[in-house]
Coordinates of C-alpha atoms in Angstrom, one line a residue:
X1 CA -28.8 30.4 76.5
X2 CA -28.2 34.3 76.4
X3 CA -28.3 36.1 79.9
X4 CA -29.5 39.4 79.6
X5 CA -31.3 42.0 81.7
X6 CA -32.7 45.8 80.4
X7 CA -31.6 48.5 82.9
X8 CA -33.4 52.0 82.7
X9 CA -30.9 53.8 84.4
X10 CA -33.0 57.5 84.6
X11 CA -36.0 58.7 83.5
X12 CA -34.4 61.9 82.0
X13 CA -34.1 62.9 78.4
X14 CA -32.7 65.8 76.4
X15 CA -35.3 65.1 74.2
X16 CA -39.3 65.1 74.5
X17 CA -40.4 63.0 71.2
X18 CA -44.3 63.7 70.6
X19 CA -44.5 59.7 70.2
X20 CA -42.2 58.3 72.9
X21 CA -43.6 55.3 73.9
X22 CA -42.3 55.9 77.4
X23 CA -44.9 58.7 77.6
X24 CA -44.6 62.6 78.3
X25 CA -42.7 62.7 81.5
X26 CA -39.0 63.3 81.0
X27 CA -37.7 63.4 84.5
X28 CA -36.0 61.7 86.9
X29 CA -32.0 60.4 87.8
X30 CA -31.3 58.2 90.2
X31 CA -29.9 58.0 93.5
X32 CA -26.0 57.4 93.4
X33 CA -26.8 54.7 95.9
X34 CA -29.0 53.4 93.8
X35 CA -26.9 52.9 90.8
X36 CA -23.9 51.5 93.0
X37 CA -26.3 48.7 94.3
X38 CA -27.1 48.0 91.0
X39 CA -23.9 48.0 89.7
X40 CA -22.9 46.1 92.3
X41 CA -25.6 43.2 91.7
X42 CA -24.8 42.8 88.0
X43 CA -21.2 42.1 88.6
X44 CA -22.0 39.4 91.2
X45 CA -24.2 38.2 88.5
X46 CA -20.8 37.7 86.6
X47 CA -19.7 36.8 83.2
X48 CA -21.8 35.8 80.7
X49 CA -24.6 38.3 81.4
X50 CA -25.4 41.2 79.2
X51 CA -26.5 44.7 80.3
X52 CA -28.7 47.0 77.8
X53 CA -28.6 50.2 79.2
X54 CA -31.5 52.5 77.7
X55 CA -33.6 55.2 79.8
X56 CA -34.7 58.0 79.0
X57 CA -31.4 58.5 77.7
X58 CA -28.5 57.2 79.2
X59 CA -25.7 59.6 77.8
X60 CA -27.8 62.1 79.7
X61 CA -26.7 61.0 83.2
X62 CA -23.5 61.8 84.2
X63 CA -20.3 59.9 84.5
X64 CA -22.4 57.2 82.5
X65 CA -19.3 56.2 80.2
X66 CA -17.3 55.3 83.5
X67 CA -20.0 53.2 84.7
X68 CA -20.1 51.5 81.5
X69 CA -16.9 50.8 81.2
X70 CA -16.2 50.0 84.8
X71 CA -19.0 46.9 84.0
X72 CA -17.5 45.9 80.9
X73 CA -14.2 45.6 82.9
X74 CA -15.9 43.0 85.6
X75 CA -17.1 40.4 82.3
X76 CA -20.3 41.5 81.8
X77 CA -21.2 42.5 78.0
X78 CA -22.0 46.4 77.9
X79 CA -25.0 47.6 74.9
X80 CA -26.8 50.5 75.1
X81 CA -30.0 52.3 73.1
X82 CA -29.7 55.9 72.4
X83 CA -30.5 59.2 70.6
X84 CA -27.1 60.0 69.6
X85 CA -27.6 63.5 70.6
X86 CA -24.3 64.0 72.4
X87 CA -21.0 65.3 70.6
X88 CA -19.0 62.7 69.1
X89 CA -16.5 62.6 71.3
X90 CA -18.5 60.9 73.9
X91 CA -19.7 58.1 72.0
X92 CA -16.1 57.6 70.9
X93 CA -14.9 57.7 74.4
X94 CA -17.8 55.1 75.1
X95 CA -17.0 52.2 72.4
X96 CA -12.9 53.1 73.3
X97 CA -12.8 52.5 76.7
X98 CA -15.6 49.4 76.6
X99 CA -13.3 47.8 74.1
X100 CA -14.3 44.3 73.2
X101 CA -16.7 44.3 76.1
X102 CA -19.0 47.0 73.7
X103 CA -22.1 44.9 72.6
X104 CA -24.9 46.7 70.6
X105 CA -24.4 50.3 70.1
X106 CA -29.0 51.0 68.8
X107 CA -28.8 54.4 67.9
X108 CA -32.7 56.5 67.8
X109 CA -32.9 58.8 64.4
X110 CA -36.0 61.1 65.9
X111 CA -36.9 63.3 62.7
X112 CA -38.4 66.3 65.2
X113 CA -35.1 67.0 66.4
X114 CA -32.2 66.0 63.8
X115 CA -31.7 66.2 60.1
X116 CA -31.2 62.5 58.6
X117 CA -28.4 63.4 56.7
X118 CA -26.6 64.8 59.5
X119 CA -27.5 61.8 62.0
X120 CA -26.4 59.2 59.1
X121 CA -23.0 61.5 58.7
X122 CA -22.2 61.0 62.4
X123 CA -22.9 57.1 62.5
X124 CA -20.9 56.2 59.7
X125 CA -18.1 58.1 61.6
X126 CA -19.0 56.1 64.8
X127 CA -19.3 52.7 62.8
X128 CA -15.3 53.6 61.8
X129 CA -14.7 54.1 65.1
X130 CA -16.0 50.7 66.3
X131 CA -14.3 48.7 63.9
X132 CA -11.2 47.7 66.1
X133 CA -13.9 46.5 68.6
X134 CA -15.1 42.8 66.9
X135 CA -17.9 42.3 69.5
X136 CA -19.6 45.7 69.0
X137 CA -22.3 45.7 66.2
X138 CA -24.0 49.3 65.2
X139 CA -28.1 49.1 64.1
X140 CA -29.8 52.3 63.4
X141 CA -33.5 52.2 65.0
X142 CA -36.7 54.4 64.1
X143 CA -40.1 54.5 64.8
X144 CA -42.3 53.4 61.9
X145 CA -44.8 57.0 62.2
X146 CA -48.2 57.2 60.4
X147 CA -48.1 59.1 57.0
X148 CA -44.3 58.8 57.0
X149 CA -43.8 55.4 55.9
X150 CA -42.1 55.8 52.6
X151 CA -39.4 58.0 53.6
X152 CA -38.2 54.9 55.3
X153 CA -37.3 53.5 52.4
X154 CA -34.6 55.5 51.2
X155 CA -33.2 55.7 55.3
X156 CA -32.9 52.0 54.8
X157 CA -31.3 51.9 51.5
X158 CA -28.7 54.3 53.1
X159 CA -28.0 52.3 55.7
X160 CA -27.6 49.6 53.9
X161 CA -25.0 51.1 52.1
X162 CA -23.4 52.6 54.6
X163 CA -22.8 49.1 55.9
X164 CA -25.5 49.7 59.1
X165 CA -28.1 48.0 60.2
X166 CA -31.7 49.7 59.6
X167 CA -34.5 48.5 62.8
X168 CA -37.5 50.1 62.4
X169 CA -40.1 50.3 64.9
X170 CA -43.8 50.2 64.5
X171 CA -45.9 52.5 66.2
X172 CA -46.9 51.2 70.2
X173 CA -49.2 52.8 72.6
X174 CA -49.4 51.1 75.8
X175 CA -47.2 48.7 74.6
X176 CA -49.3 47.5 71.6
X177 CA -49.1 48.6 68.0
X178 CA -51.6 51.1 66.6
X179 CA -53.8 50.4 63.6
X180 CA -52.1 51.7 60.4
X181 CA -53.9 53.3 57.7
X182 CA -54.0 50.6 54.4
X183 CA -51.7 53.0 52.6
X184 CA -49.0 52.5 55.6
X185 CA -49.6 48.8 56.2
X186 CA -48.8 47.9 52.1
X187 CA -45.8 50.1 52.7
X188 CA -44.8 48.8 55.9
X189 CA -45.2 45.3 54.5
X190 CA -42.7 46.5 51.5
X191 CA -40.2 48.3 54.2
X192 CA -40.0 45.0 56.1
X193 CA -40.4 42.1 53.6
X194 CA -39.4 39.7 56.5
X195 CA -41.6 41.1 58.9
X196 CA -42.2 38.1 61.4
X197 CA -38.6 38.4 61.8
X198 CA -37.9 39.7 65.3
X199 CA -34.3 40.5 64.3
X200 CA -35.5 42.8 61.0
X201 CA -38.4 44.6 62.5
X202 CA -40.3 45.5 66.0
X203 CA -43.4 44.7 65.1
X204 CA -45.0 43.8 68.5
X205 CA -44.7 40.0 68.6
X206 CA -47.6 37.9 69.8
X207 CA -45.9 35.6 72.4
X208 CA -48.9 34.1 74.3
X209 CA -48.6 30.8 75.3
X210 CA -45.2 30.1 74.4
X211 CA -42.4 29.1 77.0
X212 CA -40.7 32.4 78.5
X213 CA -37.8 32.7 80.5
X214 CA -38.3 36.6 81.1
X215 CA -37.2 36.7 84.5
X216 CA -34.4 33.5 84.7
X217 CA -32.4 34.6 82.1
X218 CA -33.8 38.1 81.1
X219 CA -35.5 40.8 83.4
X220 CA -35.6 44.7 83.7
X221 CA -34.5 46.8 86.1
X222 CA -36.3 50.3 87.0
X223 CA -34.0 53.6 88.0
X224 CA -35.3 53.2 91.8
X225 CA -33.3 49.6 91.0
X226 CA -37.2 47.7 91.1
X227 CA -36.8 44.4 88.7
X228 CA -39.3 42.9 86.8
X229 CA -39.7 39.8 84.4
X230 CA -40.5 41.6 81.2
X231 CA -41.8 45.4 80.5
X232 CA -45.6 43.8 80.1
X233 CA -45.3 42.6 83.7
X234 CA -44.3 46.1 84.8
X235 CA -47.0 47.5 82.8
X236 CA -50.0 45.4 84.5
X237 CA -47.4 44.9 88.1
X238 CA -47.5 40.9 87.4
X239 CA -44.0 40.3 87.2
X240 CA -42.5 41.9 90.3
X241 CA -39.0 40.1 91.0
X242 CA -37.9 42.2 94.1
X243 CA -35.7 45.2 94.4
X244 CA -32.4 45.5 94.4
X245 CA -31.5 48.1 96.8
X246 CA -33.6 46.4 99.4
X247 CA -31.9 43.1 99.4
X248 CA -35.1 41.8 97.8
X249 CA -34.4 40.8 94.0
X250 CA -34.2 37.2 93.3
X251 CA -34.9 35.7 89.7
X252 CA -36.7 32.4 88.9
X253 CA -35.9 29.2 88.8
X254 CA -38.3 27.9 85.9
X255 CA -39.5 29.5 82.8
X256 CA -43.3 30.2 82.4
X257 CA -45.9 30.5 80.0
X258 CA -46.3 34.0 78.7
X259 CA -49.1 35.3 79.1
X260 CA -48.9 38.1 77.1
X261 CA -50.4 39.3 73.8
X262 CA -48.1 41.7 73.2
X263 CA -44.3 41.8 73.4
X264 CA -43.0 45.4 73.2
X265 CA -39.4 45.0 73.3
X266 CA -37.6 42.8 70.8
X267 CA -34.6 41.4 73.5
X268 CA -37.0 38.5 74.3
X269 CA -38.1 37.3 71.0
X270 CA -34.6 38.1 69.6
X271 CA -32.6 36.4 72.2
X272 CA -34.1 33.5 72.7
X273 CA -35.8 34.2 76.0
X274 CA -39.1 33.2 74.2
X275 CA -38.8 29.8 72.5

C-alpha cells in the first residue's frame, strides 16, 4: 500500500486567485524550526513514503528546491503542486537535482494571471526537461469555473497532444462542489467522459462509509507542522494526529470508516488510501 502524506509548507502565494479554494488569505511562511522538524520527521519515516508538497505555493518559500532535494536524497519520493509562476530555471533546477526521486510535478494554469498559450509553451519545455527522470510524471491541473466550461476542451486536446496529462478540477467551496448551471454540467460530463474516475477528474468523491486509512498511511501536515488524517478532518478539527514540533504526532494503527461526504483532495481516492 502507497505511503503518502500532503505537506503545506507556507501559507504564502504570489498569486491571489478570486476562486482559491484555500480562501482569501495569502500569508504566512513558516518557522525555520518548524520546517527542520518536519524535515526531520519525514526522513525517520524512511523510504517508501511520498511527500506532496503544495501551499500556498511552494516555489514561493525560499531555499525550497534544496529542501526538496535534500528529501529526495534520504528515499523519500519528492511531488509537488504548483502555479508555475517562477522562471524556468527553477523548475529545471527542481526536477535536476531531485533526479529519479521527482514524483508528480501538478502544475496550476490560473487564466487571471497567465496566457494559456504561454503556460502550455513553458510545460512542454519542462516535460523535455523531465524526460531523463523515469519516475517523474507531468499533469496539468485547472479548476473547472462556471460559464467557462468549454474552453476546457481545446486545453485538453492540447495537452493531449503535447503528450501531458490534462486534471481538471470542479469548482469546491468549503470543500464541496458547487451546483453547476445545466449548460456546464452537460459540458462537464463531455470534458470528463470518465468522470467517476478519481485519476481523470476531481470531482469531489463521496467516500462515506468506505474503509480509510487517511491517517496510517496518508495524513496532512500544516505550516506550524500540525498533522491531520485528511483535509475534512482539519476542516471540522476531527482528525487531529498531534504536532510535530511538539513531540506529539503519532499516526494510527487501524483504518476507519470515513465519515465524510465529501473528499476534496484526490491523493486518497487516487492512492488507494480509500478502498
Amino acid at each position: 500500500m502507497k505511503k503518502i502524506a500532503s505537506w503545506n509548507l507556507l501559507n504564502a502565494c504570489n498569486y491571489a486567485c478570486s476562486y482559491c479554494v484555500q480562501g482569501k488569505k495569502h500569508e504566512g511562511f513558516p518557522r525555520e524550526s518548524t520546517v527542520s522538524a518536519i524535515r526531520d520527521c519525514f526522513t525517520k519515516l524512511g523510504a517508501g513514503w511520498e511527500v506532496k508538497f503544495s501551499g500556498g505555493e511552494p516555489f514561493f518559500y525560499p531555499g525550497f528546491v534544496s529542501l526538496a532535494a535534500l528529501m529526495g536524497k534520504a528515499g523519500l519520493r519528492i511531488s509537488v503542486v504548483t502555479n508555475f509562476s517562477f522562471d524556468f530555471s527553477l523548475y529545471e533546477r527542481y526536477v535536476r537535482d531531485l533526479n529519479d526521486n521527482s514524483g508528480t510535478v501538478s502544475i496550476s494554469f490560473h487564466e487571471e494571471f497567465v496566457a494559456w498559450h504561454d503556460f502550455l509553451n513553458k510545460a512542454v519545455k519542462l516535460k523535455k526537461s523531465m524526460q531523463p527522470f523515469t519516475r517523474g510524471s507531468l499533469v496539468v491541473n485547472t479548476v473547472v469555473r462556471p460559464g467557462k466550461v468549454e474552453q476546457l476542451f481545446a486545453f485538453r486536446d492540447e495537452c493531449a497532444s503535447a503528450g501531458i496529462k490534462f486534471y481538471p478540477q470542479l469548482f469546491k467551496v468549503k470543500g464541496k462542489v458547487i451546483g453547476y448551471s445545466a449548460e456546464d454540467t452537460r459540458n462537464i460530463r463531455r470534458l470528463i467522459p470518465d468522470f467517476h474516475n478519481p485519476s481523470a477528474a476531481n470531482t469531489g468523491f463521496n467516500p462515506m462509509g468506505k474503509t480509510c486509512y487517511a491517517g496510517v498511511t496518508y495524513f496532512i501536515v500544516t505550516q506550524e507542522g500540525e498533522c491531520y488524517t485528511c483535509y475534512p478532518g482539519k476542516r471540522y478539527l476531527t482528525g487531529a494526529l498531534g504536532s510535530i514540533p511538539s513531540g506529539t504526532f503519532a499516526l494510527k494503527d487501524e483504518p476507519l470508516v470515513c465519515p465524510y461526504d465529501a473528499c476534496p483532495c484526490t491523493v486518497p481516492t487516487g492512492r488507494g488510501v480509500v478502498i
